[in-house]
CSV table of C-alpha atoms in Angstrom, one decimal:
chain,number,residue,atom,x,y,z
O,1,MET,CA,-11.1,111.1,73.5
O,2,LYS,CA,-14.5,111.6,74.8
O,3,LYS,CA,-17.6,109.9,73.4
O,4,THR,CA,-20.8,108.2,74.0
O,5,PHE,CA,-21.4,104.7,72.4
O,6,GLN,CA,-23.8,101.8,72.3
O,7,LEU,CA,-22.6,98.5,73.7
O,8,ASN,CA,-22.7,96.9,70.3
O,9,GLU,CA,-20.1,99.4,69.2
O,10,ILE,CA,-17.5,98.4,71.8
O,11,ARG,CA,-15.2,96.7,69.2
O,12,GLU,CA,-14.9,100.1,67.4
O,13,VAL,CA,-14.2,101.9,70.6
O,14,ALA,CA,-11.5,99.3,71.5
O,15,LYS,CA,-9.9,99.8,68.1
O,16,GLU,CA,-9.9,103.6,68.5
O,17,ILE,CA,-8.3,103.4,71.9
O,18,ILE,CA,-5.6,101.1,70.7
O,19,GLY,CA,-4.9,103.3,67.7
O,20,THR,CA,-4.8,106.6,69.5
O,21,THR,CA,-3.6,106.0,73.1
O,22,PRO,CA,0.0,107.3,73.6
O,23,GLY,CA,0.9,104.6,76.1
O,24,LYS,CA,0.3,101.0,76.8
O,25,ILE,CA,-0.7,101.2,80.4
O,26,LEU,CA,-4.4,101.8,80.8
O,27,CYS,CA,-6.4,102.2,84.0
O,28,PHE,CA,-10.1,101.5,83.8
O,29,TYR,CA,-12.4,103.4,86.2
O,30,GLY,CA,-16.1,103.0,86.6
O,31,ASP,CA,-18.9,101.5,88.6
O,32,MET,CA,-19.4,97.7,88.9
O,33,GLY,CA,-21.1,96.5,85.8
O,34,VAL,CA,-20.3,99.5,83.6
O,35,GLY,CA,-18.3,97.4,81.1
O,36,LYS,CA,-14.7,97.7,82.1
O,37,THR,CA,-14.0,94.0,81.5
O,38,THR,CA,-16.1,94.0,78.4
O,39,LEU,CA,-14.0,96.8,76.9
O,40,VAL,CA,-10.8,95.0,77.9
O,41,LYS,CA,-12.0,91.8,76.3
O,42,ALA,CA,-12.7,93.8,73.1
O,43,MET,CA,-9.2,95.3,73.2
O,44,VAL,CA,-7.5,92.0,73.8
O,45,LYS,CA,-9.4,90.5,70.8
O,46,GLU,CA,-8.4,93.6,68.7
O,47,LEU,CA,-4.8,93.1,69.6
O,48,GLY,CA,-4.9,89.5,68.2
O,49,ALA,CA,-5.0,87.3,71.3
O,50,MET,CA,-5.5,83.7,70.7
O,51,ASP,CA,-7.7,83.2,73.7
O,52,GLU,CA,-10.8,85.1,74.8
O,53,ALA,CA,-10.2,87.5,77.7
O,54,ASN,CA,-12.0,87.0,80.9
O,55,SER,CA,-11.9,88.7,84.3
O,56,PRO,CA,-8.9,87.9,86.5
O,57,THR,CA,-10.9,88.8,89.6
O,58,PHE,CA,-9.8,85.8,91.6
O,59,GLY,CA,-6.3,85.3,90.1
O,60,LEU,CA,-5.7,89.1,90.0
O,61,VAL,CA,-3.9,88.9,86.6
O,62,ASN,CA,-4.4,87.2,83.2
O,63,GLU,CA,-1.8,87.0,80.5
O,64,TYR,CA,-2.7,87.0,76.8
O,65,ARG,CA,-0.7,85.8,73.9
O,66,GLY,CA,-1.0,86.0,70.2
O,67,GLU,CA,0.5,84.3,67.2
O,68,ASN,CA,3.8,82.5,67.9
O,69,ASP,CA,3.1,82.7,71.6
O,70,LYS,CA,4.0,86.5,71.6
O,71,LEU,CA,2.9,88.3,74.8
O,72,ILE,CA,0.2,90.8,74.0
O,73,ALA,CA,-1.2,92.0,77.3
O,74,PHE,CA,-1.6,91.7,81.0
O,75,HIS,CA,-5.0,92.2,82.5
O,76,PHE,CA,-5.3,93.0,86.2
O,77,ASP,CA,-8.4,93.2,88.3
O,78,PHE,CA,-7.7,94.6,91.8
O,79,TYR,CA,-11.3,94.7,93.0
O,80,ARG,CA,-10.6,92.1,95.8
O,81,LEU,CA,-7.2,93.6,96.8
O,82,ASN,CA,-7.0,94.6,100.4
O,83,ASP,CA,-3.9,96.8,100.2
O,84,GLU,CA,-1.1,97.8,97.8
O,85,MET,CA,1.4,95.3,99.4
O,86,GLU,CA,-0.6,92.5,97.8
O,87,ALA,CA,0.1,93.9,94.4
O,88,LEU,CA,3.8,94.4,95.2
O,89,ASP,CA,4.0,90.8,96.5
O,90,MET,CA,2.7,89.4,93.2
O,91,GLY,CA,5.4,91.3,91.3
O,92,PHE,CA,3.2,94.1,89.9
O,93,GLU,CA,6.2,96.3,89.2
O,94,ASP,CA,7.8,93.5,87.1
O,95,TYR,CA,4.7,93.3,84.9
O,96,LEU,CA,4.9,97.0,84.3
O,97,ALA,CA,8.6,96.7,83.2
O,98,GLN,CA,7.7,94.6,80.2
O,99,ASP,CA,7.0,96.2,76.9
O,100,THR,CA,3.4,95.1,76.5
O,101,TRP,CA,-0.1,96.4,77.0
O,102,VAL,CA,-1.2,96.5,80.6
O,103,PHE,CA,-4.9,96.8,81.4
O,104,ILE,CA,-5.8,97.6,85.1
O,105,GLU,CA,-9.3,97.4,86.5
O,106,TRP,CA,-9.9,99.0,89.9
O,107,PRO,CA,-6.6,101.0,89.8
O,108,GLU,CA,-7.8,103.2,92.7
O,109,LYS,CA,-6.9,100.2,94.9
O,110,ILE,CA,-3.2,100.6,94.0
O,111,GLU,CA,-3.1,104.4,93.3
O,112,SER,CA,0.5,105.0,94.5
O,113,LEU,CA,1.8,102.2,92.2
O,114,ILE,CA,0.3,103.6,89.0
O,115,PRO,CA,3.0,105.0,86.6
O,116,GLU,CA,2.6,108.7,85.8
O,117,ASP,CA,2.2,108.0,82.1
O,118,ALA,CA,-0.7,105.7,82.6
O,119,VAL,CA,-3.9,106.6,80.7
O,120,GLY,CA,-7.1,106.8,82.7
O,121,VAL,CA,-10.1,105.3,80.9
O,122,PHE,CA,-13.3,106.5,82.6
O,123,LEU,CA,-16.5,104.6,81.8
O,124,HIS,CA,-20.0,105.9,82.8
O,125,PHE,CA,-23.6,104.5,82.5
O,126,VAL,CA,-25.8,106.6,80.3
O,127,ASP,CA,-28.6,103.9,80.0
O,128,GLU,CA,-28.9,100.1,79.7
O,129,ASN,CA,-27.3,100.0,76.3
O,130,THR,CA,-25.3,103.2,76.3
O,131,ARG,CA,-22.0,104.2,77.9
O,132,SER,CA,-19.8,107.3,77.8
O,133,ILE,CA,-16.0,107.0,77.8
O,134,GLU,CA,-13.3,109.6,78.5
O,135,LEU,CA,-9.6,109.1,78.3
O,136,ASN,CA,-7.4,111.1,80.6
O,137,VAL,CA,-3.8,111.3,79.2
O,138,SER,CA,-1.2,112.9,81.4
């Protein structure tokens, strides 16, 4: 998938990613402020989470649940991580072992820990209201 979209179309983009991505582990790449968290929020909402998603920058991970308290997704933000050991210490591999969606912002901070079947989601600025997105499926 490769496309350009307006920010007001982000829900449709989220829906398309969820419907076409072969795996449930997605790594979000892009500059600060490009909309990685905004896209994750739209995806979490599309998946039926009961709570609104927000950035887990300080806690590193947020967990989202839907109806009947069913686990829907984990959302990681590794921007403030100093090294991969911090991710291992928090049990990152245990999160990956669960059969649920996993959204990872700043995956370049934990590159050697990313599973081979993870999907890369690359976001780029086009202008103030426009972004381009490309999915890299291995």
